[in-house]
Coordinates of C-alpha atoms and ligand atoms in Angstrom, one line a residue:
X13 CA -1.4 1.0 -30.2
X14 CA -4.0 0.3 -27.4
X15 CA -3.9 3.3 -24.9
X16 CA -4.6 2.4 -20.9
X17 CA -6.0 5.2 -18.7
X18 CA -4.2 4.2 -15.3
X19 CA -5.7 6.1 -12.3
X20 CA -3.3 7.4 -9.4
X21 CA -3.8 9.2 -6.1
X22 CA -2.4 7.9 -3.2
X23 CA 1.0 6.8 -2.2
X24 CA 0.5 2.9 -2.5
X25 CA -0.5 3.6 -6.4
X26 CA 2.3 5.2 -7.3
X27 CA 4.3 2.4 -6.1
X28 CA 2.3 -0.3 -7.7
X29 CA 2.3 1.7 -11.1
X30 CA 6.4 1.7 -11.6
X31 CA 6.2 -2.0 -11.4
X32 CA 3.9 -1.9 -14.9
X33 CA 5.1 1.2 -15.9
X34 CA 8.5 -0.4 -16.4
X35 CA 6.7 -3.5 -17.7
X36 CA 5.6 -1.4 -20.7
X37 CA 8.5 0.0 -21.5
X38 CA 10.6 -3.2 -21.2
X39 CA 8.0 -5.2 -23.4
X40 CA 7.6 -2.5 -26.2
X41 CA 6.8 -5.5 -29.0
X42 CA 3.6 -5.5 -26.8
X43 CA 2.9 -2.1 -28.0
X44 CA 1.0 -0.6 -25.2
X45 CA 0.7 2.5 -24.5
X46 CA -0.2 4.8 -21.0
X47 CA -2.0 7.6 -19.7
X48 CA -2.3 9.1 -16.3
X49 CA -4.5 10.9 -13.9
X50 CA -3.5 12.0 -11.0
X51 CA -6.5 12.1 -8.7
X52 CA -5.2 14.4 -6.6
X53 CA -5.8 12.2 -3.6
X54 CA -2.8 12.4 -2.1
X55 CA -1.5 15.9 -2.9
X56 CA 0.9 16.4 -0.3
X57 CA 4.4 16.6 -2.0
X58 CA 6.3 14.2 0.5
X59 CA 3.2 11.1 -0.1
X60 CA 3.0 12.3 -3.9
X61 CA 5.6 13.9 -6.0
X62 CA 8.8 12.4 -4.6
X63 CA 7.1 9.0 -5.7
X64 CA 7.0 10.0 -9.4
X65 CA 10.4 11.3 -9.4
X66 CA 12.4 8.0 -7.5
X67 CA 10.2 5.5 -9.4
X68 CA 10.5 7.2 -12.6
X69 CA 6.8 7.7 -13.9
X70 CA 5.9 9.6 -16.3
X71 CA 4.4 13.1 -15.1
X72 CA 0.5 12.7 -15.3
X73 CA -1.2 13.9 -18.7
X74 CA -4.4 15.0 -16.3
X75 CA -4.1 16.2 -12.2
X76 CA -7.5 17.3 -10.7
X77 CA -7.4 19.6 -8.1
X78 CA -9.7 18.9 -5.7
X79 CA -11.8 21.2 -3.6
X80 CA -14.0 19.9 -1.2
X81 CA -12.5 18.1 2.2
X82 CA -15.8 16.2 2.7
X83 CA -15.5 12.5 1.1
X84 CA -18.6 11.7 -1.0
X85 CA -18.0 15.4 -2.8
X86 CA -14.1 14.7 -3.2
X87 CA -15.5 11.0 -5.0
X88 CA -17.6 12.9 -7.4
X89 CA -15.3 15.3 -8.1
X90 CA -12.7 12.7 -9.2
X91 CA -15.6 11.0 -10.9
X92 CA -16.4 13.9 -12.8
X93 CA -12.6 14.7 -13.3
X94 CA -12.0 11.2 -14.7
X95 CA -15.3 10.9 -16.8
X96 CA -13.3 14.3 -19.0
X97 CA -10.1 12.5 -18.8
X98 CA -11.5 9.1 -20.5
X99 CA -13.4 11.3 -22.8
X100 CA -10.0 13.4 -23.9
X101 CA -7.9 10.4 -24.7
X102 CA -10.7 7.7 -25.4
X103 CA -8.9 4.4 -23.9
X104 CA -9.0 1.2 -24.8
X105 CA -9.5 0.4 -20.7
X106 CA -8.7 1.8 -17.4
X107 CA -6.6 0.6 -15.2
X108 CA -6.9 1.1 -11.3
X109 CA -4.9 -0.2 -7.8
X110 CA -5.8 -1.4 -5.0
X111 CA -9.2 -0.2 -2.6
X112 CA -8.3 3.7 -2.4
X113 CA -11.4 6.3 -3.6
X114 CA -9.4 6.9 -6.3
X115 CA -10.2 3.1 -6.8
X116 CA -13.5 3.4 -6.7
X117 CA -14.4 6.8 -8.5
X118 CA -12.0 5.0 -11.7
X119 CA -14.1 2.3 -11.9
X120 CA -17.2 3.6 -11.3
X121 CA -16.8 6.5 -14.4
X122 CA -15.3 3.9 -16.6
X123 CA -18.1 2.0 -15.8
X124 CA -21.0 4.7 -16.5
X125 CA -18.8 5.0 -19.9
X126 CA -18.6 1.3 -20.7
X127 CA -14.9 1.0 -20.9
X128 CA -13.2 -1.8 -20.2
X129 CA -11.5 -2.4 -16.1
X130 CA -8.4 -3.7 -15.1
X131 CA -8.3 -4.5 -11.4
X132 CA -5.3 -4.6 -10.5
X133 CA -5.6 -6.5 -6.5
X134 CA -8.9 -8.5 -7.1
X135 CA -9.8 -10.5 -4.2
X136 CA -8.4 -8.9 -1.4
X137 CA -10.7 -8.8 1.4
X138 CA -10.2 -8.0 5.4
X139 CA -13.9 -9.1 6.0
X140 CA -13.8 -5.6 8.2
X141 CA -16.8 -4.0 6.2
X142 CA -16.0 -0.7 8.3
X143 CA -12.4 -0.2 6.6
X144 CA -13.7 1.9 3.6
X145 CA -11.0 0.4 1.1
X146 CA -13.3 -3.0 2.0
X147 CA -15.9 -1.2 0.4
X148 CA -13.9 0.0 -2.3
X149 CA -12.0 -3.2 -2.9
X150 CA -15.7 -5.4 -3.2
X151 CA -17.5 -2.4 -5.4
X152 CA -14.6 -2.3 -7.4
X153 CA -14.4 -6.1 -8.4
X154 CA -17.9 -6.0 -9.1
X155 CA -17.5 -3.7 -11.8
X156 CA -14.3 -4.7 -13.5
X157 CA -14.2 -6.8 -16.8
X158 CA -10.5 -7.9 -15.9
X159 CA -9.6 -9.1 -12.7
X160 CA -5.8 -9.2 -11.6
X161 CA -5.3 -10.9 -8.0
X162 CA -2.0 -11.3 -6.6
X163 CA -3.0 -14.4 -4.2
X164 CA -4.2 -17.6 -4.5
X165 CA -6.7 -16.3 -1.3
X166 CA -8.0 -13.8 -3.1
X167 CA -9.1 -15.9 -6.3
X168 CA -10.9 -18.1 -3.6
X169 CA -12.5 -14.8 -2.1
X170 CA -13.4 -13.9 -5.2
X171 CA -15.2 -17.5 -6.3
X172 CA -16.9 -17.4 -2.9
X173 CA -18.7 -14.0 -4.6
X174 CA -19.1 -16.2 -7.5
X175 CA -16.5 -13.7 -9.9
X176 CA -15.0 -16.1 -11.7
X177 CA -12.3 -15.7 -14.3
X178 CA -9.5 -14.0 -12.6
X179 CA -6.0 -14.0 -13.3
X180 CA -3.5 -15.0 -10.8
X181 CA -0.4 -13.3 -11.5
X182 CA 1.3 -12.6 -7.8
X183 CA 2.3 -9.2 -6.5
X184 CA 2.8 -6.4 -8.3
X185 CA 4.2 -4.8 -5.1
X186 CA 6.4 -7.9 -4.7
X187 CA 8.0 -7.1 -8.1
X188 CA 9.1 -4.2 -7.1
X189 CA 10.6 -4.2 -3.5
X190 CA 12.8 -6.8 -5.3
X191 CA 13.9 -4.5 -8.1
X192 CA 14.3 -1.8 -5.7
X193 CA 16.2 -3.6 -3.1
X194 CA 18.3 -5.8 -5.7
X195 CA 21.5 -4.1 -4.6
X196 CA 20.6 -3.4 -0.8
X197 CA 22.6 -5.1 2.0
X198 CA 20.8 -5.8 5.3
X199 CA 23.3 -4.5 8.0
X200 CA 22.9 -6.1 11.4
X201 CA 21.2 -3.6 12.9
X202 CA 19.2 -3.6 16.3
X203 CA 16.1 -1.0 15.3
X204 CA 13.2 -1.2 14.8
X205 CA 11.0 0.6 12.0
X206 CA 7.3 2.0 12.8
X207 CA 4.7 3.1 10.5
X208 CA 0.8 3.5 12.0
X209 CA -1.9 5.8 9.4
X210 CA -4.6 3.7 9.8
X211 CA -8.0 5.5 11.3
X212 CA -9.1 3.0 13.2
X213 CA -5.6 3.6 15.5
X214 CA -4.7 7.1 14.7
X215 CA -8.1 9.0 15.1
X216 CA -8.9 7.6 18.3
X217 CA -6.3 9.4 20.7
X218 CA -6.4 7.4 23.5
X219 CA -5.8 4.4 21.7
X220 CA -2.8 6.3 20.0
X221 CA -1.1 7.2 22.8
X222 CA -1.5 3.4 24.3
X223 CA 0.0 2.4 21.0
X224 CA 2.9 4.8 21.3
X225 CA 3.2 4.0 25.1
X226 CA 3.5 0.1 24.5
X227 CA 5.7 0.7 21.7
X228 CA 7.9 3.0 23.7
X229 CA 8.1 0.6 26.6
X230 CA 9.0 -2.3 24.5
X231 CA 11.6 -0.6 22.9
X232 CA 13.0 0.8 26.4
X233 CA 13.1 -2.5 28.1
X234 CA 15.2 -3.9 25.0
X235 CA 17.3 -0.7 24.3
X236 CA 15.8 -0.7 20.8
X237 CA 15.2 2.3 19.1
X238 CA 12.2 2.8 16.7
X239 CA 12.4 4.8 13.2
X240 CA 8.5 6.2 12.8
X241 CA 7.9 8.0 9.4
X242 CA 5.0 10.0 10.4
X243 CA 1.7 10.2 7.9
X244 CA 0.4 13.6 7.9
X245 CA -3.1 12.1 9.4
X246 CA -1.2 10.9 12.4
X247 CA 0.4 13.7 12.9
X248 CA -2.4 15.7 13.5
X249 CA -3.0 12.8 16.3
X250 CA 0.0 13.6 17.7
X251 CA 0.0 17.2 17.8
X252 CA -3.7 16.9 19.4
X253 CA -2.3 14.3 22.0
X254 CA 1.0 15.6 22.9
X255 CA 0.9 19.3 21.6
X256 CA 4.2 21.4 19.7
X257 CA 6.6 19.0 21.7
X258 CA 5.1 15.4 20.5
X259 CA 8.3 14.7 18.8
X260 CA 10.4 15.1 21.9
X261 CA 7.6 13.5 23.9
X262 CA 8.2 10.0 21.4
X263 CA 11.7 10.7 21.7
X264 CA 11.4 9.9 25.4
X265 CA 10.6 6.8 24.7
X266 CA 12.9 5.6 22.2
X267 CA 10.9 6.6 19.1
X268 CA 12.4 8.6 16.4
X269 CA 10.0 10.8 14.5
X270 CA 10.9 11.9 10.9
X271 CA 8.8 12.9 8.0
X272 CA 8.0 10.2 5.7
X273 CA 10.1 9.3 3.3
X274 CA 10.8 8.2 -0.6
X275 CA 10.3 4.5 -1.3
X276 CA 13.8 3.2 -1.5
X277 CA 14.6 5.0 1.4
X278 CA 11.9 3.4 3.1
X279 CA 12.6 0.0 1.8
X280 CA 16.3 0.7 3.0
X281 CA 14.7 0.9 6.5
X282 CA 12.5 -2.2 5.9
X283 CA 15.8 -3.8 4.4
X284 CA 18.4 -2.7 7.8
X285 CA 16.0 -3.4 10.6
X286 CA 15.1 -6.3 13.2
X287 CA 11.1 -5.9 13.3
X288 CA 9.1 -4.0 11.4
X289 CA 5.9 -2.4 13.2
X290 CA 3.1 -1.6 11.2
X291 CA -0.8 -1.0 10.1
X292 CA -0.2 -0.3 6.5
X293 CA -1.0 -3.0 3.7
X294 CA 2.1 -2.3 2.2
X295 CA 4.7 -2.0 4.5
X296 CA 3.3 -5.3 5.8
X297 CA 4.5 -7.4 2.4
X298 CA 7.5 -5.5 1.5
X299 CA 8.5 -6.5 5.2
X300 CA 8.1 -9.7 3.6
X301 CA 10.1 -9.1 0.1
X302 CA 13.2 -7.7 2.4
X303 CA 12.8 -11.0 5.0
X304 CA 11.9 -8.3 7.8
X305 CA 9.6 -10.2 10.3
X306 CA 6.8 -7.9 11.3
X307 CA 3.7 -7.4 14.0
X308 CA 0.6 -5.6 12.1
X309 CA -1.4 -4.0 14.7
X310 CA -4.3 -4.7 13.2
X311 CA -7.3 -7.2 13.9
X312 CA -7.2 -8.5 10.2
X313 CA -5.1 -8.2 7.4
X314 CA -5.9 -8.5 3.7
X315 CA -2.9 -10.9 3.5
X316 CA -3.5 -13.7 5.3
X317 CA -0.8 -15.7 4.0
X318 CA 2.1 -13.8 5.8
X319 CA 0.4 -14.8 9.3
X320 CA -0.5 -18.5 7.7
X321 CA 3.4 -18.9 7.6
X322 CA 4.4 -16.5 10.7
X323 CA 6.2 -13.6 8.8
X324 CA 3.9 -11.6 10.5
X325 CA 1.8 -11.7 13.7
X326 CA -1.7 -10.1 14.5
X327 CA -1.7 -7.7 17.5
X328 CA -4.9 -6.9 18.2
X329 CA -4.4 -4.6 21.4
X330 CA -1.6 -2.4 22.8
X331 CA -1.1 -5.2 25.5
X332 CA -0.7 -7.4 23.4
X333 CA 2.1 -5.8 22.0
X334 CA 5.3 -7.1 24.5
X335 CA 4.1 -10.2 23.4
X336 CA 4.0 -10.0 19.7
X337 CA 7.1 -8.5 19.5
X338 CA 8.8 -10.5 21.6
X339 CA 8.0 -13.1 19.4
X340 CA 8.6 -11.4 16.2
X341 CA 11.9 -9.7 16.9
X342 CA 15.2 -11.1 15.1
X343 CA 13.5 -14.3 13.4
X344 CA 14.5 -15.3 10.5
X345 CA 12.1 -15.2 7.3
X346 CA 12.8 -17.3 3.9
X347 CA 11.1 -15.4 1.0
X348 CA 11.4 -19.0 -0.6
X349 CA 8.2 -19.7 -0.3
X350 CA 7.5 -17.3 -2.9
X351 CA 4.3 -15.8 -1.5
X352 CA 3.5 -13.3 -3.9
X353 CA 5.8 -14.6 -6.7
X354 CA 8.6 -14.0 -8.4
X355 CA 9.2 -10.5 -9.2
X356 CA 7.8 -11.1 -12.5
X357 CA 3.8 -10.3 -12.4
X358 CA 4.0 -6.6 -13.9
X359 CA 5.0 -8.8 -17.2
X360 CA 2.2 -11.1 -16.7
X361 CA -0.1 -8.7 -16.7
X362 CA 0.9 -7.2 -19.6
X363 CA 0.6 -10.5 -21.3
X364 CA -2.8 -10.8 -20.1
X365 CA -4.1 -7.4 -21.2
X366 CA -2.5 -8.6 -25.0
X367 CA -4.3 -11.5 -25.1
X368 CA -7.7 -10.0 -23.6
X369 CA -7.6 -6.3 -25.2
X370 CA -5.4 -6.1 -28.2
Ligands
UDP30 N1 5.9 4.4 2.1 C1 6.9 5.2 1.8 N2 7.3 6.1 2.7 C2 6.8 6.2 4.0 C3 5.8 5.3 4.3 C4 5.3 4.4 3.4 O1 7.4 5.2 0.7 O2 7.3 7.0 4.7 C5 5.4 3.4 1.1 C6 5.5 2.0 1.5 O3 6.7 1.5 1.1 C7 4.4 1.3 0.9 C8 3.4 2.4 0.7 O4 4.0 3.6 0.9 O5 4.7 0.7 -0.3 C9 2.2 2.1 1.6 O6 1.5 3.1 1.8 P1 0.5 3.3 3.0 O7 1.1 2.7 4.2 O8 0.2 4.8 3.0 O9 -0.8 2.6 2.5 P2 -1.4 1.1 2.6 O10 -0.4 0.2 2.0 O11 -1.7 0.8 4.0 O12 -2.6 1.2 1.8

């Protein structure tokens, strides 16, 4: 039975690993088989364990513990961690998500061990060579032996690197905000959900606080309020910016902090709201999958195709936000185009790694 080694450790991961996880089980004549690590990269129980619970994955067979706070030590020490791992249980090939470290540290000690690597999100690229999951995403296709991209964009991105040979599958993330919202409703609701981690907003306080003051006046001026699920990293912003009171201090203006929450609560949100405000990657196509519109405040996104066809808009700057929501607020999005697919690419995959590993 071949064995995969699938390497987990932030939030996003988790979420993308039900999808095959369930694909596995449902396809048993395939005869795979899984293992886990947990990198430990996200350790926090409210952006780690909750996720394993909801989406029903197995509990990891390794979790590293990491020590240092400083990045290029936390890499090797998931390097070094992994490198036992894929010794212990001797895979047939790794498996990793996405453009996290946890990414990059999978690949790279599969590599130095000359296993097999499944890429699961070839291609992606922002072109923003100061995002480190850039970095990640482009070292990590470089080393992989199986490329899995979800868009027709990223095959071409990944010609234009001269990587041929990728698969084309669609979105394993796709697959599941459909599974996940299958029985959802989406109430008529006048809200507005806001998620912002990203360091390129968060760590630079006074661009924070314009973000939150252009959100807050946008939402004022419309009697909107804003659900904001807060990422530990931008709390930290917060509480630096605003001191204890920051949540009252958002509250003022229309923006409801709460911690952040479990997937298919979060998809609920998605699923019940007018416009969804965001920097993450993810957030950004399960907008898509619930036929949310959305504004990424961002100046690129990964996923070009959502602007291509106006699910989503681009805003740059804080004053630019009026605008961009304005625009975005209410509209109506057809998930007919079929983006990312049709909820089935966790099963292509599979069929893939059959017909290329077993
Ligand atoms: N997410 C969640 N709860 C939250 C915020 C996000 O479950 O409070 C999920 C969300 O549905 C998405 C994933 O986490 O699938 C995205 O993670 P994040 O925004 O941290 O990373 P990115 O997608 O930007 O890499």
């Amino acid at each position: 039975m071949p064995l995969l080694l699938t390497i987990l450790g932030a939030r996003p991961q988790f979420i993308k690993a039900a999808a095959l996880t369930r694909a596995i089980a449902n396809k048993v004549e395939l005869g795979w088989s899984q293992s886990i690590i947990h990198t430990g990269q996200h350790y926090d129980a409210k952006l780690s364990d909750i996720f394993f619970e909801e989406l029903h994955l197995p509990r990891p067979n390794y979790t590293l513990k990491l020590e240092s706070s400083e990045r290029t030590s936390r890499m090797n020490e998931m390097k070094l961690g992994i490198t036992n791992a894929i010794n212990a249980c001797t895979p047939d090939a790794v498996l990793v998500y996405g453009d996290t470290d946890s990414t990059l540290a999978g690949a790279q000690a599969a590599d130095a061990l000359g296993i097999p690597i499944i890429h699961i999100e070839a291609g992606l690229r922002s072109f923003d060579l100061d995002m480190p999951e850039e970095v990640n995403r482009i070292a990590t296709d470089k080393l992989s032996s199986i490329l899995i991209a979800p868009t027709t964009t990223a095959m071409k991105n990944l010609h234009n690197e001269g990587i041929y040979g990728a698969f084309l599958t669609g979105d394993i993330m796709h697959d599941n905000a459909l599974y996940f919202t299958k029985e959802m409703q989406a109430l008529e609701s006048k809200s507005v959900l806001l998620t912002m981690h990203r360091p390129s907003n968060v760590d630079d306080l006074p661009l924070l606080q314009s973000w939150i003051d252009a959100i807050g006046d946008w939402c004022a001026l419309h009697h909107v309020d804003a659900t904001f699920p807060v990422h530990p990293r931008t709390k930290k912003s917060l509480v630096a910016l605003y001191g204890s009171v920051w949540s009252h201090v958002l509250l003022k203006k229309n923006i409801h902090a709460i911690d952040p929450v479990g997937y298919v609560e979060l998809l609920r949100l998605i699923k019940t709201c007018r416009l969804v405000i965001t920097d993450s990657g993810g957030i950004q196509k399960e907008a898509y999958s619930c036929e949310t519109p959305s504004v990424v405040i961002r100046r690129n996104t990964e996923w070009v195709e959502l602007v291509k066809a106006g699910h989503t808009v681009l805003c740059f700057e804080p004053k630019d936000l009026s605008g961009c929501a304005n625009s975005q607020f209410g509209r109506t999005i057809n998930g007919d185009d079929a983006l990312y697919g049709n909820g089935e690419a966790a099963h292509d995959i599979l069929r893939i790694l059959s017909e290329k590993l077993s």
